[in-house]
Every structure is written in C-alpha cells, then in structure tokens.
XYZ file of C-alpha atoms in Angstrom:
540
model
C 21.724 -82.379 52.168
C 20.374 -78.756 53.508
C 16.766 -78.451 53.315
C 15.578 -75.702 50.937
C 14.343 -72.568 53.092
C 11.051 -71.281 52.132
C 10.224 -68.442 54.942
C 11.049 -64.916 53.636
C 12.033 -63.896 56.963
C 14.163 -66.796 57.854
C 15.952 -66.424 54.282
C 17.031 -62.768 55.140
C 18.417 -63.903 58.496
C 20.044 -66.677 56.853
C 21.892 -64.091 54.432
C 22.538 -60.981 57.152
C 24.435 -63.896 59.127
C 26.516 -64.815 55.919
C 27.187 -60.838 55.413
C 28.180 -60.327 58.786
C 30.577 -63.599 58.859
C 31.974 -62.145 55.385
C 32.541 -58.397 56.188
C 31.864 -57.701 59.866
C 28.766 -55.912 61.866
C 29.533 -52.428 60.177
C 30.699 -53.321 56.879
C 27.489 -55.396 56.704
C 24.929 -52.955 57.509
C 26.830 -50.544 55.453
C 26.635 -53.204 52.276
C 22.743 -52.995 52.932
C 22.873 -49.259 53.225
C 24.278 -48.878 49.777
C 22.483 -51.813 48.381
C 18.834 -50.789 49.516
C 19.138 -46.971 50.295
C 17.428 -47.923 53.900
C 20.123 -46.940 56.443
C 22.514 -43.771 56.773
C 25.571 -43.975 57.664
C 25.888 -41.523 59.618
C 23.470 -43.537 62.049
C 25.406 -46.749 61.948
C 26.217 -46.164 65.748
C 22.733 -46.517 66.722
C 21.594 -49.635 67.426
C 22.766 -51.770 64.554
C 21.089 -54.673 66.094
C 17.923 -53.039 65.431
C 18.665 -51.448 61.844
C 19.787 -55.523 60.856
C 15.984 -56.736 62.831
C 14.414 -53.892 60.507
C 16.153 -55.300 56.994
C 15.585 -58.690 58.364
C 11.242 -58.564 59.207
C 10.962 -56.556 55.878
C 9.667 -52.949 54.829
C 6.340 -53.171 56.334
C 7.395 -54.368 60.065
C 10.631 -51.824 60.050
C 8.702 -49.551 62.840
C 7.487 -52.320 64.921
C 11.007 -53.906 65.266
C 12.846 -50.723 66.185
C 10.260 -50.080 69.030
C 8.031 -47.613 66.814
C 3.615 -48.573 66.182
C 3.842 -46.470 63.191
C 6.742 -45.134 60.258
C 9.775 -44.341 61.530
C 10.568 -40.733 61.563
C 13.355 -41.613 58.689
C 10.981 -43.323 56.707
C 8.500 -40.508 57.004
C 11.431 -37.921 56.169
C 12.108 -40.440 53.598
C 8.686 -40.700 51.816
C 8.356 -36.712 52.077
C 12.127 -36.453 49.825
C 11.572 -35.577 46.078
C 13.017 -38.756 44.538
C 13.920 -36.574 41.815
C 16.192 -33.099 40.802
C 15.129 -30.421 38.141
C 18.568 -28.662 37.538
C 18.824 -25.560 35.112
C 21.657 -26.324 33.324
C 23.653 -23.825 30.373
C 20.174 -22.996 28.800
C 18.256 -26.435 29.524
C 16.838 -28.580 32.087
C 18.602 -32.006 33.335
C 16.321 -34.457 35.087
C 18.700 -35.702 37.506
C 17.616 -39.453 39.512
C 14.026 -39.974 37.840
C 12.258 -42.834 39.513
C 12.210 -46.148 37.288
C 9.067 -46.100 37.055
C 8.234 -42.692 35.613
C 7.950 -42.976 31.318
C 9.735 -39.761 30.026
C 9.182 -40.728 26.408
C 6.164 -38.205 26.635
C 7.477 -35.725 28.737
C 7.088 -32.387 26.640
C 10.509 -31.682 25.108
C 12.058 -34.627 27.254
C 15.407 -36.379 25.258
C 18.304 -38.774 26.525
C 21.435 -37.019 26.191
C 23.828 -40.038 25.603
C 27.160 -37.299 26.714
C 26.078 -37.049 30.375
C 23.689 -40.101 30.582
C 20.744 -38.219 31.982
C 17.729 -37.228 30.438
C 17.704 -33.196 29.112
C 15.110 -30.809 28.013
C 15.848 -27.264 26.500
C 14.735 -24.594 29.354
C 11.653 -23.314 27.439
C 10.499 -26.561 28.220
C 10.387 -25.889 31.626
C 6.908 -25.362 32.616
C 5.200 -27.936 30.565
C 7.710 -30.555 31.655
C 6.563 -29.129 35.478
C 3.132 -29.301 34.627
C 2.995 -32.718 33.423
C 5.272 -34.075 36.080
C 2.800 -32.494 38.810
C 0.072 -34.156 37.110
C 1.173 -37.258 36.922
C 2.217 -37.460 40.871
C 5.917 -37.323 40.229
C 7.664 -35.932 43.387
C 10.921 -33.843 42.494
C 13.637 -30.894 43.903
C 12.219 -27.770 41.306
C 14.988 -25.011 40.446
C 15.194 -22.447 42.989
C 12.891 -19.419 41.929
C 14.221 -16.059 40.414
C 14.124 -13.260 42.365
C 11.578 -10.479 42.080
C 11.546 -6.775 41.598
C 11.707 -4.778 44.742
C 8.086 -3.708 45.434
C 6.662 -0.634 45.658
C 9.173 0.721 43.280
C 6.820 1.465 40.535
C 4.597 4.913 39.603
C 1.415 4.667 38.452
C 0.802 5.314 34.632
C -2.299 4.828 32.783
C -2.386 2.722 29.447
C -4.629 3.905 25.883
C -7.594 2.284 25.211
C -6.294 0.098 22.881
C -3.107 -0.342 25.065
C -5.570 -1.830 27.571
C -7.142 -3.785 24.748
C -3.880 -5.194 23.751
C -3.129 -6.384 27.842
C -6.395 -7.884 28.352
C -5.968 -10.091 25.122
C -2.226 -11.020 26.550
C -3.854 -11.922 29.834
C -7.113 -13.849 28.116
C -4.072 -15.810 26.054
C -2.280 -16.885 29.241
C 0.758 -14.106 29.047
C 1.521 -15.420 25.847
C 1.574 -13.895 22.534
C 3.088 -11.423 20.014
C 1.049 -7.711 19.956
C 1.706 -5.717 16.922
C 1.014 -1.766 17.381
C 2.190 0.398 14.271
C 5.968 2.506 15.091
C 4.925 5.001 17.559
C 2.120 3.445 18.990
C 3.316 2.898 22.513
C 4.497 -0.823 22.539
C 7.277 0.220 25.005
C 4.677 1.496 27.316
C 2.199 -1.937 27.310
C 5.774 -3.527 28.117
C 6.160 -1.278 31.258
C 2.780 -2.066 32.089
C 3.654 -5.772 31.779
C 6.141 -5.618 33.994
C 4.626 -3.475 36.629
C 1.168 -5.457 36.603
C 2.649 -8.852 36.796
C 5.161 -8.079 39.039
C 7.490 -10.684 37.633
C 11.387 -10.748 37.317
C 11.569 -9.600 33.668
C 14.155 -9.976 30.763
C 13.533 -7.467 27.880
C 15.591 -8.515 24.666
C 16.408 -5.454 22.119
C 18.034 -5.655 18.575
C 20.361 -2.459 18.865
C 22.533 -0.422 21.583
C 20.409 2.731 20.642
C 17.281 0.714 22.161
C 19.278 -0.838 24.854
C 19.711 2.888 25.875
C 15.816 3.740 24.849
C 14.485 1.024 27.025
C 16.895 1.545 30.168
C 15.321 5.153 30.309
C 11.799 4.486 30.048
C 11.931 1.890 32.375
C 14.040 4.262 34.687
C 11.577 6.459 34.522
C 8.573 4.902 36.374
C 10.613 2.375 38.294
C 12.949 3.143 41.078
C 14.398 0.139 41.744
C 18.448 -1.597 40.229
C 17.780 -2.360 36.374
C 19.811 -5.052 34.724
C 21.737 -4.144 31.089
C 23.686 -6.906 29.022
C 24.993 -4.812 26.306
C 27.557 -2.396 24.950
C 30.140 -3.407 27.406
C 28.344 -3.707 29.975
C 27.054 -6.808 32.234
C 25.016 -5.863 35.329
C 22.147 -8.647 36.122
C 19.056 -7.332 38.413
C 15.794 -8.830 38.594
C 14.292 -6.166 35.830
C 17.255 -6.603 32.828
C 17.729 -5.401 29.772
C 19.846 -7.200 26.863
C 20.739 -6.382 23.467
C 20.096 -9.390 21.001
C 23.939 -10.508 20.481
C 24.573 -10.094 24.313
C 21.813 -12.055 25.739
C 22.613 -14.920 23.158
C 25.929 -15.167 24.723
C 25.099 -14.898 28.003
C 21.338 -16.735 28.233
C 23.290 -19.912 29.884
C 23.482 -18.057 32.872
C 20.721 -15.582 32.699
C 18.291 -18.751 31.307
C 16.592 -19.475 34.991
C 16.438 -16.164 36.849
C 13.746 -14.564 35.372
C 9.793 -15.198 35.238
C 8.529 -13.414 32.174
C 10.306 -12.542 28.515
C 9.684 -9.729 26.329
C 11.066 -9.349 23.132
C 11.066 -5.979 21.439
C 11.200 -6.404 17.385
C 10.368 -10.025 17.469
C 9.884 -10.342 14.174
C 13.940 -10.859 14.564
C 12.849 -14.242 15.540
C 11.472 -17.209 14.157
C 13.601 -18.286 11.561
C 17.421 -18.543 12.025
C 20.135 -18.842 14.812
C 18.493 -16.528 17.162
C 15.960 -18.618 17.951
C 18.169 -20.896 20.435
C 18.002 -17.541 22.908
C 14.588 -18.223 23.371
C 14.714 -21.572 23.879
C 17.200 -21.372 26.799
C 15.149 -19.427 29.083
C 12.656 -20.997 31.550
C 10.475 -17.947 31.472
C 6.750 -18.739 31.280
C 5.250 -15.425 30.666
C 6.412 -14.316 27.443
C 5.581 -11.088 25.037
C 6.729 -9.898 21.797
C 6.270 -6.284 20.336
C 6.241 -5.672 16.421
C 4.845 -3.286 14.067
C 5.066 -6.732 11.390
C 4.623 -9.699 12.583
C 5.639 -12.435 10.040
C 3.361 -13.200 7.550
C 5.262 -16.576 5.872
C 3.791 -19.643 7.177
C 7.173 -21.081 8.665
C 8.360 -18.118 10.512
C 4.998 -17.347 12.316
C 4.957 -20.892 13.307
C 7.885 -21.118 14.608
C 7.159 -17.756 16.818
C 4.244 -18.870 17.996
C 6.010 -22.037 19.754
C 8.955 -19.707 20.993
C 6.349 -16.777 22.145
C 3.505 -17.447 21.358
C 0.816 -16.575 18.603
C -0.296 -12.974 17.387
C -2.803 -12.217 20.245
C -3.879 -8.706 18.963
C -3.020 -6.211 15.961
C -3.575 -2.665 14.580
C -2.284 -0.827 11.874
C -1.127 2.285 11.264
C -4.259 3.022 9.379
C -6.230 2.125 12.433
C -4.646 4.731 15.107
C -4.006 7.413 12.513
C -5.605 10.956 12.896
C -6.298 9.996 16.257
C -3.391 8.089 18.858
C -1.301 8.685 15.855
C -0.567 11.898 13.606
C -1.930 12.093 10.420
C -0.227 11.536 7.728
C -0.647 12.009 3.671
C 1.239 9.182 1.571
C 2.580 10.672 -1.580
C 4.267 8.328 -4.731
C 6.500 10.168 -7.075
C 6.767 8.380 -10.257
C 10.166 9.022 -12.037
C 11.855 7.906 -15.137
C 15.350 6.779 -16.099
C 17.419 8.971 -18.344
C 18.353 7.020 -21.205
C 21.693 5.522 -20.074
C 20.496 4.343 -17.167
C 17.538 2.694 -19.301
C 19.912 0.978 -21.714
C 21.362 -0.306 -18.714
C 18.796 -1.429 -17.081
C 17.384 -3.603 -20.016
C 20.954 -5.338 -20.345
C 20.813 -6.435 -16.548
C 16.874 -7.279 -16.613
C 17.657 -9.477 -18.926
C 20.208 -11.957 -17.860
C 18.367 -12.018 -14.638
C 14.321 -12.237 -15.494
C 15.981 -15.235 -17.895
C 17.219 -17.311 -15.001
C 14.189 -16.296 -12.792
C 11.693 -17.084 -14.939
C 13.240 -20.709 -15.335
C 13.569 -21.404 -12.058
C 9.856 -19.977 -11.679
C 8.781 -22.570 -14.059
C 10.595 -25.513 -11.806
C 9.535 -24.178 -8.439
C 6.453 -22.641 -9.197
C 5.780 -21.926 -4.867
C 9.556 -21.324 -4.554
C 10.664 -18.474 -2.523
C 13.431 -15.596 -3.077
C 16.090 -17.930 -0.524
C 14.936 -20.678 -2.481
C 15.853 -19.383 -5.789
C 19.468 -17.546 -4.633
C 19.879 -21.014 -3.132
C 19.390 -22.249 -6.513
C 21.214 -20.289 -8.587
C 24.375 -20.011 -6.482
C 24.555 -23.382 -7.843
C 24.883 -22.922 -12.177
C 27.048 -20.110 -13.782
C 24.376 -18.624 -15.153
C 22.297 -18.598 -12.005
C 25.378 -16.816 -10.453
C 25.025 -14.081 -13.080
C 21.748 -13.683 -12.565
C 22.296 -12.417 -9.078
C 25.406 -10.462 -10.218
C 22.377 -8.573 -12.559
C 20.075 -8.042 -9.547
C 22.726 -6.165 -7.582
C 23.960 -3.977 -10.236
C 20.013 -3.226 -10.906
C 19.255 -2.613 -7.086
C 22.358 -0.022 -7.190
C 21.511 1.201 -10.319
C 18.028 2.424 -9.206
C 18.991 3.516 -5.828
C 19.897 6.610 -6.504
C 19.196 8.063 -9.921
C 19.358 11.398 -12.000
C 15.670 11.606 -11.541
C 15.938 10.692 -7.757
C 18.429 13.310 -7.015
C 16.460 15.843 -8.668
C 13.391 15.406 -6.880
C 15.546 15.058 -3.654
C 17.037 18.411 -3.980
C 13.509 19.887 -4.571
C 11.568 18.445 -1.782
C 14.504 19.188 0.860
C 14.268 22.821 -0.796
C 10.434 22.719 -0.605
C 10.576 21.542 3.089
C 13.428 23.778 4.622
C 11.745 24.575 7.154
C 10.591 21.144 8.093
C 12.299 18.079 10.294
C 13.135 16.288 6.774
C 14.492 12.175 7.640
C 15.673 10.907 4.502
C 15.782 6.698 3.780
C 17.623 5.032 0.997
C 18.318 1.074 0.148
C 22.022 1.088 1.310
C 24.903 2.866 3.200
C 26.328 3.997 -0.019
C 23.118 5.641 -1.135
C 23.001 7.771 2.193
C 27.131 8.986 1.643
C 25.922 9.884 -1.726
C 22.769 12.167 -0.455
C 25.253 13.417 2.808
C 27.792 14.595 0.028
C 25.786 16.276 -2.433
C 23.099 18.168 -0.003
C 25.108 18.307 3.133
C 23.038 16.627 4.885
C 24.300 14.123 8.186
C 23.492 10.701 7.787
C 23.066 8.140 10.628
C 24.818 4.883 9.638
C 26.213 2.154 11.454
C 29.433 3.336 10.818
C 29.393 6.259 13.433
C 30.169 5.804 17.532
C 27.163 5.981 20.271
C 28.649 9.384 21.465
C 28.260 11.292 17.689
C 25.090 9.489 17.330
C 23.228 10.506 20.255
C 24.767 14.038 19.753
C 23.490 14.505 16.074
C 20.092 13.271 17.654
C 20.083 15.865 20.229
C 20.651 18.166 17.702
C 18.175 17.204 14.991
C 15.470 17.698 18.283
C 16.734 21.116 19.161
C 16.549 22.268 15.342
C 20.352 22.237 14.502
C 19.832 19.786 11.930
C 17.186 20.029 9.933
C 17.714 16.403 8.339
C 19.379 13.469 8.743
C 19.925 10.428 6.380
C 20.064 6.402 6.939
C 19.610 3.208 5.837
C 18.667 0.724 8.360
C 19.890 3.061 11.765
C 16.357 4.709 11.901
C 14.272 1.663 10.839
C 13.800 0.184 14.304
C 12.457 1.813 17.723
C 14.861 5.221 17.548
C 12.783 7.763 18.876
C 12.549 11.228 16.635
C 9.467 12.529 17.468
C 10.182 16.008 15.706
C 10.170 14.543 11.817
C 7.354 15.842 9.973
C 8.584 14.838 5.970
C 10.135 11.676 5.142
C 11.473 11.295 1.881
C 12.076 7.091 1.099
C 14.488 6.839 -1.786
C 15.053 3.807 -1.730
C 14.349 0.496 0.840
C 15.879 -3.130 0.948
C 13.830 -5.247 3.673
C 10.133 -4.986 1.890
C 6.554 -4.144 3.940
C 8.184 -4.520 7.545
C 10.813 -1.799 6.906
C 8.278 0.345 5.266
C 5.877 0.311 8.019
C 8.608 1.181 10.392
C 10.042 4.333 8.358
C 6.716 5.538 8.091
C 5.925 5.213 11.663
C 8.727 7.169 12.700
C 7.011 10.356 11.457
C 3.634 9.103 13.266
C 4.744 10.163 16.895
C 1.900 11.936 18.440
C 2.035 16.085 18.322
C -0.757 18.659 18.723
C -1.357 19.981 14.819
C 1.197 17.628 13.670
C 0.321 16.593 9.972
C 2.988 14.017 8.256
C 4.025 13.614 5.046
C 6.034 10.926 3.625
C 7.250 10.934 -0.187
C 7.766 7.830 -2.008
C 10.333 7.963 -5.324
C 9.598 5.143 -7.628
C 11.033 4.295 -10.978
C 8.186 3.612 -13.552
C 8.643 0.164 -15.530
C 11.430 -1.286 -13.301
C 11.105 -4.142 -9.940
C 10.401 -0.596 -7.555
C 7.160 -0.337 -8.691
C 6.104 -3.980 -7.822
C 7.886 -3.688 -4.569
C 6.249 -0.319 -4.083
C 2.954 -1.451 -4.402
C 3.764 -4.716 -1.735
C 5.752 -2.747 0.837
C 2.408 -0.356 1.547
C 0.405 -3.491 2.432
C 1.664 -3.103 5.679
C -0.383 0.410 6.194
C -3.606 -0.651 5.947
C -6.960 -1.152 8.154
C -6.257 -4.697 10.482
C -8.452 -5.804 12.416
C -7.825 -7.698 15.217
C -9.267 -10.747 16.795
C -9.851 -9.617 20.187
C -11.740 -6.160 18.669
C-alpha cells in the first residue's frame, strides 16, 4: 500500500511528474499555463526546467528557484496588469474579467446581462461606477479618453452678471445642473462659456434644425477650431459637436464615450419619455441643461435631476426685464363669442365637463394623461375628448379674434408684428385672410431662413406660427406679439413672450393676449402667465 503524502511540495512534484508522463515536457507546462495563468507561452523555450521548479516550490519561492532574491520581472509586470476591462459598449459600460472577489451587487448602476454573460452598466453610469471601483482598490483597463478641443482656439468674451452668477452656481454644484434664464437671456452664451472655461470635449444636444444652425454659428463665432454637427443630413464628429435631438438618439452608441461634458439646450424635452435613453448612453460627467421652464411636476424634475442634474439657479423674465431684457407691457383682451359659436360651445362643454368631472371625483390627484388614459377606455370617455377638440378649434380662431387681429396688425403697421395661434390650421387661416407669411413646419430650411432674413431687413412686417417660433429662433426685431391662441401651457408662453424680450436700445415690447370670457382660455390664461413672474433663485 502507498503511503499517503503529506508535504505540499513533494505532492506538486508528485503530480508535475504524472503530467509530464501523460502529455510531455511542453504540453505539461502549457496545461499549467492555462490552468494557473503563471506561464506564457510564448516563453515556453526558456528554461522549462525552471518554470516546472517555480509551480513546483509554490507562489512565494517562484523568484528564488529561477535564480531571482526578489519578484520576477513577470510577476511584477503581472501584479502592475489591471485584472479588469471597462469597455464602452453601444451606449453602456461592460465590465469585462472582474476579479472573484470584487461584489458588484452595489456597484452604482451595475446589472448581469444574462445575453453576453458579463456584467453591464448604462454609460451615464460611468463615473460613479469609476469612482467606487477606485475606492474600493479595484485595479482595471479604463476606456480610452475623448479627445479635446484644439487649444488656443477660443476669443475672449465676457459673461453678465447674472451669467457669471449662473456659472459659479454650476461650478459650486459640481458641473451639474439645469439653469433656467427667461428666452433671450443669453443661455447660449453661459454654454459657450462652458465650453471655453472647462476646456472639455463637448456634445451640445438641440430640439430643431433651425437651432442646429443657431448654435453652429455662435459657436463659430468665438471658436476657431473643426465643430462637430449630427443633423439635417449631415454627420461630421469633432471634439466640440453639435446634434439635433432625433440625430444624436440614433447615433449616441457611437458618439456615447468621446466626449467629457453634455449640454442640453431645451431640456425641459427631457425627463419623461423615450428621449431620456440619449442621456443615459453617454459617459459624460459634466453635464448642463438650458431652459426658460424647467419642469415643475414632481416626476419629470426628478427624473432630470438624475439624467442632468437638479435646477442649480433660476430667473424670470420678470427679474431681467427693463434692464438685461426689454421692457415689455402685458396686455389681455377679453372677447366674447357671437351667439353661434356660444350655442356651440355649451353643447360640447357639456358632454365633456360630464365625463371630467366623474373621473375628477375617482382620481381626485389625477392628471390630464391620466384622465385621456382613462377615458380612451369607455364610449363616453371617448366622446368626451371628441368635445375637447372641437372646443379647442372652436375657440382658436373666432369672429371676435379675427376682429381684434385685423385691428391690432392695422394699429401696429409700422411695427415687427409675430403672430402665435394653438395650431397649424389657425396660422393658414390668419396667412389667408391678412396676407400675412406664416412659419410652419411645413416649409423647407431654404424659404425659412429666407422669410427670416426678410422679416430682419423690414420686408415682412409679420410673420405667423404655431410651435416654429416657440423655441430658441432668434428674431430680435419683434416689438408686438399678438398670442391668439397656445396649446403647450406656461412653458410655451414664457417662450413666445421672450422672443420679443431681445435686448435693443429704446426697445419697449408689447405682447397682446386674446381670451374668450367664460370658456377653458381664461383658466389657462391665468396659469400660462405664472411662468412671468419674480423667481428667485437659490444661489442669489
């Protein structure tokens, strides 16, 4: 009977002899090799007798047996390896080899993805997940870093006060946050500043082409260096890039890891729908929205704080006008229905305030998604909404409204007159009867950037929309706004008004309001001009 062996050392000789009797000298230190990771192969020709001593003595006596008083220079090069791989990988991070030992069930964002059998994160994840790996000793390959803007490319420029005010309360909430400046403020400008002070490679997200454009001259104007577009057609990356909304959420799996900091023009856009995944697939830590509304609901401006961060500094346009704003005087027409269009009215309020008022009384908190959630679901519910739309045309454009229409365009002929209704159909109506060239989505970039030109160079003396001149289009000639009608509540109302508020020596605004008495405008009136008054900010 063999004797049991009970020397470590003699055991491993014991088995590197069976090995070698099995497979052969090289096969045998190449079994090790894959089995304990402690021998290349591409070094198998160098003194195998001494790589089989090393296995066979143990870890801590591999030096002394291959001739060496300390760690072998492999073992050094070995304990100086990451034993693990950050990759960036279609808009999230794969953890690729993690040591055994390492608990990812708290790593920030951290989840097993059973289709690849690694563990994944998505890329906004990215610098927590570094942070806590780093603190917790973990040694790992990071993703290579984007590249930055060529320096010395930038002109000076000077920032407002309360531009200034706004970056310092950025920087005190560690380049996060959402600032919200009133239409006409200068948000574009404390973004250029952003991006020149920081220095970082810098992705600037836009709803529209007419900003895409906006933004790629501003920034071509103080920055001489190659700037990026994703948008209308066009795909050119550079470490400064600009993308359109749609764009950038088609293309963020490759544009995801190459740049440092994010800013997000109209980020109110955000924080409650599909859109949001765009944010999430970027590994940018540095990341600031512009709005002239942030979200007030409870869910959204959670959810926008996680993706950007939280509301870091606000003004109003009450706060800026008469002095980095023009002034402006507010002025509600109240009008009346002919009789028709009361008898009308009633019929419609009717089915719908029935339906309403029931689902009120079940959902006392519920919201307006809530309740066309709701009644999509019952036929009278579906009536209801029918009602709603036929009131919201109905009032869009009445006798009354067209009357005072024609008399304040007459009354302002001389003026830069912009002129807002609810809908597209509302502006073809107003176009029609007064002439007048409305700006819908409907027309190409070429006629639309033409009819601009000309509104600036007094060819035009007023234009119509609906939603084309509710976000970031510069017309800093309109003195008289007429708002006929308006869909989208406070937000939109902040931003029609603000694009009269453009700065211009002697400039005094004027924006008209047309309301129908004893019907849902007035309510909605009353809400929508919320948005204009005093804030005050907690950094002020």
């Amino acid at each position: 009977m063999s004797s049991i062996i009970a020397d470590p050392v003699e055991l491993r000789r014991r088995g590197f002899e069976v090995l070698v009797q099995a497979l052969g000298w090289v096969a045998a230190v190449r079994f090790l090799h894959q089995r304990r990771g402690s021998i290349r192969p591409s070094r198998l020709s160098q003194s195998i007798h001494l790589w089989a001593l090393a296995w066979i003595v143990g870890p801590s006596n591999r030096g002394r047996a291959c001739g060496h008083n300390g760690p072998s220079r492999l073992e050094r090069a070995a304990q100086r390896a990451p034993t693990m791989e950050l990759r960036f990988d279609r808009g999230t991070i794969v953890l690729k080899d993690p040591p055994k030992d390492l608990d990812l069930g708290e790593a920030p964002g951290v989840l097993w993805d059973l289709r690849v059998h690694a563990h994944r994160a998505p890329a906004s994840k990215y610098p927590s997940l570094k942070r806590w790996l780093l603190q917790r000793g973990a040694r790992f390959q990071d993703i290579p870093p984007p590249l930055r803007p060529t320096q010395g490319s930038w002109s000076e420029f000077d920032l407002r006060p309360y531009q200034e005010a706004a970056w310092s309360a950025w920087e005190l909430g560690h380049r996060h946050g959402v600032v919200a400046l009133p239409t006409g403020s200068g948000k574009t400008r404390l973004a250029l500043a952003a991006m020149h002070r920081t220095r970082l490679s810098t992705l600037c997200l836009v709803p529209t082409r007419v900003l895409l454009d906006q933004w790629l001259r501003e920034i071509g104007a103080l920055y001489r260096g190659p700037v990026g577009c994703y948008g209308d057609g066009v795909r050119r990356w550079a470490p400064l890039t600009v993308a359109t909304f749609e764009s950038a959420y088609r293309h963020m799996d490759q544009l995801g890891d190459r740049f440092d900091l994010l800013i997000v023009d109209e980020v109110h856009h955000f924080g409650g729908g599909l859109r949001d995944e765009t944010l999430e697939m970027t590994t940018a830590d540095a990341r600031l929205g512009l709005t002239a509304t942030p979200p007030r609901d409870a869910g959204a401006a959670a959810r926008l704080t996680e993706l950007v961060g939280p509301t870091v500094f606000e003004l109003a346009v009450a706060d800026l006008a008469g002095g980095f704003l023009a002034s402006f005087d507010a002025i509600t027409l109240y009008l009346d229905l002919a009789p028709e269009e009361r008898a009308a009215y009633t019929g419609l309020a009717a089915v719908f305030n029935s339906a309403y008022a029931e689902f009120r009384r079940m959902a006392p908190d519920g919201s307006w998604p809530d309740f066309t959630h709701h009644a999509a679901r019952s036929p009278e519910g579906r009536r209801a909404l029918v009602a709603w739309r036929q009131m919201r045309r109905l009032l869009a454009f009445t006798y009354a409204k067209r009357r005072a229409l024609e008399s304040l365009l007459e009354r302002h002929r001389h003026s830069r007159v912009l002129i807002f209704t609810a809908d597209n159909d509302g502006a073809y109506a107003i176009a029609r009867k007064h002439l007048v060239m409305p700006l819908t989505c409907d027309i190409t970039r070429h006629e639309r950037d033409d009819v601009l030109e000309r509104f600036r160079h007094g060819d035009l003396r007023a234009l119509v929309s609906s939603r084309v001149l509710n976000e970031g289009l510069d017309v800093p000639d309109a003195d008289v706004a007429v708002i006929v009608g308006g869909a989208l509540g406070e937000r939109e109302h902040v931003q029609r008004v603000g694009r009269l508020l453009r700065p211009k020596e002697g400039k005094r605004a004027v924006v008209y309001e047309l309301v129908t008495r004893n019907t849902i405008e007035v309510g909605q009136a009353r809400r929508r001009r919320q948005g204009l008054v005093v804030r005050r900010s907690a950094q002020l």
